[in-house]
Amino acid sequence: MNTTDFRGVQPNLFGPRFQRMSQEEMVDILEPHFPVLHDSVMGPWEELVEYRTNDKNFIDMKEGDCAVWLTMQSQIRARSLLDGKPGFHLFDQHQKLVIVIEEKIAVTIKKLTYRQRKAADRPRLERSNYSTPRNVKFWDQRRDSGIPDYPRVILGYELLKEITEVRLVIAYSRSQGKHVDWAYVMPPQPSLVPVGFTPQLAPVPMDDRHDDLDKKRFSISKADTSEQAAGGEVEGTR
Amino acid sequence: MNKINPEMIVLGRELRGLTQAELATGVSLNQATISRYESGAVEVPDEHIRTIAEFLGRPKSFFRWPDQLYGASCMYHRKNRRLSVAELTVIHAKVNLLRIQASRLLKQAKVTSKYSFYRMDQAKLGSPEECARRQRQLWQMPSGPARNVVSSIERAGGMVFRCPFGETRVDGVSQWPLDAPNMPPIFFVHEDIPGDRERLTLSHEVGHVVMHHMPTEGDLEDEANRFAAEFLMPADEIKDELRNLTLPKAAALKSYWKVSMQALIVHAHRLGSITDNQYQYLFRQLSTRGYRTCEPCPIPPEEPEMFKDVVEFHQKKLRWGMSDLSEFLGESEENFRDKYGRNFSNFRLVG
């Protein structure tokens, strides 16, 4: 069955739907968990920025490549942060992580993009996955066997400014199309790493063959012609 | 005691952006008198030098400095063509002052660096690109992006200043006077420009000081641009990466090579990695998205250390107080405090 067949069929044939949830209701449930949800995506995003700054192999990644990497790593991060935590239940739905929060909402991590279908349309925030029947049911908030039996929401990220910035949103979809009904931009969150925390690293053997000038830019000493009091050295740092 | 140096009156006036007439009005003299003082045609009476010093906010000793001012012919600029003569005069005055201050400080403090600056003969080496490759070899820079251009310059004994050029359209100025063999090359870069532009500007100025000590027939600015491009993005290493260039790829390359997206596109075009049409298309895209004025993925500026450390050496090792140093540098104490921070023991160089 393809998408066009699907859209022509009477909606109630696909089983009952969850009640529509407003942005306020959804945010009320999720807000206490914003820091951990934020960190699930922003941690891997910061790593991706770091890799793209220092590793040539990450430079020629297109938007889709970055999204594949970021979604996969965000799921791994979410698993490590949330597995076994009270209030969270994690399971895989067709190789995608679904995070059930407080037995009330199922959260999925996805890339979202503003798209303009026709010149006269306003750009809308959309998912970009292929519309399989099960996928359509999932995002149309339908209840069915094999689908988590909770209202679903997207923990979405938008890749902005030539993939140099990211914006996190909570988005709600309740239609057979790919666009979302509403999206709430997640405000900046405090880091989960405690302030003042310093990771303890194992000592790394250092190459100390070079002289002092390799470790500093230059050294300064008193010039011979000076009539001032004798002075030592002030070292420039790297 | 030294005689009054007329050039220092010119410098003091130009640092304030004043004309002779405005200075004359400020000190209740007539313009012809100021003109005669500045040309050295007559001696400046002590009471007049006191008034001029007070009006210009400089210690009296400043006007007795024996130093020489260098004009535009001794300086290279990376600037916008619309820059007015008046704006350029103030910038030259600031540059001359900083150079003189540095040279005074370096009489007391000896800076030792691992590498050096060498003047290169571009005609023998063949091209600015070859000069840039030699420069990287001389400074033993590893392959890949130049990690820190300011650091490379300071490791070779050059001095870098981030200067408050204000709203003017100058990105950088450099000087390496031929008649001052003990003086290192000095680079002045606008303090408000982003890091990628700072790096390109400084590399461009390095190109000028190492290549342009002799008159050449070429376009000096174009040669310095080619030097900077090769210095920051060696063709052998980057050429393949510049194929199929798109804006997202340019943004990723920007964060890796630490040069602007515009510089990458220009370099790709120059190396033949993209066609004329691709080049024009990419620049149209940059304009449409507003990246010509504000690019994504800002690169943080690089901080110079040498001048700050030399001043600190005078303060900590030679035990000079604030009044000694401000007088020595020809600044009023108030100006000195503004420039180096309120807490003298932990001052900050702002220009």
CSV table of N, CA, C and O in Angstrom, one decimal, chain B residues 66 153 275 328:
chain,number,residue,atom,x,y,z
B,66,PRO,N,63.3,61.3,20.4
B,66,PRO,CA,64.0,61.6,19.1
B,66,PRO,C,63.5,60.8,18.0
B,66,PRO,O,64.1,60.8,16.9
B,153,ILE,N,53.8,34.3,14.3
B,153,ILE,CA,54.5,35.5,14.1
B,153,ILE,C,55.3,35.8,15.4
B,153,ILE,O,56.5,36.2,15.3
B,275,THR,N,34.4,25.9,-11.2
B,275,THR,CA,34.3,26.7,-12.5
B,275,THR,C,33.8,28.1,-12.2
B,275,THR,O,33.4,28.5,-11.1
B,328,PHE,N,57.1,56.9,30.3
B,328,PHE,CA,58.0,56.3,29.3
B,328,PHE,C,57.4,56.0,28.0
B,328,PHE,O,57.9,56.1,27.0
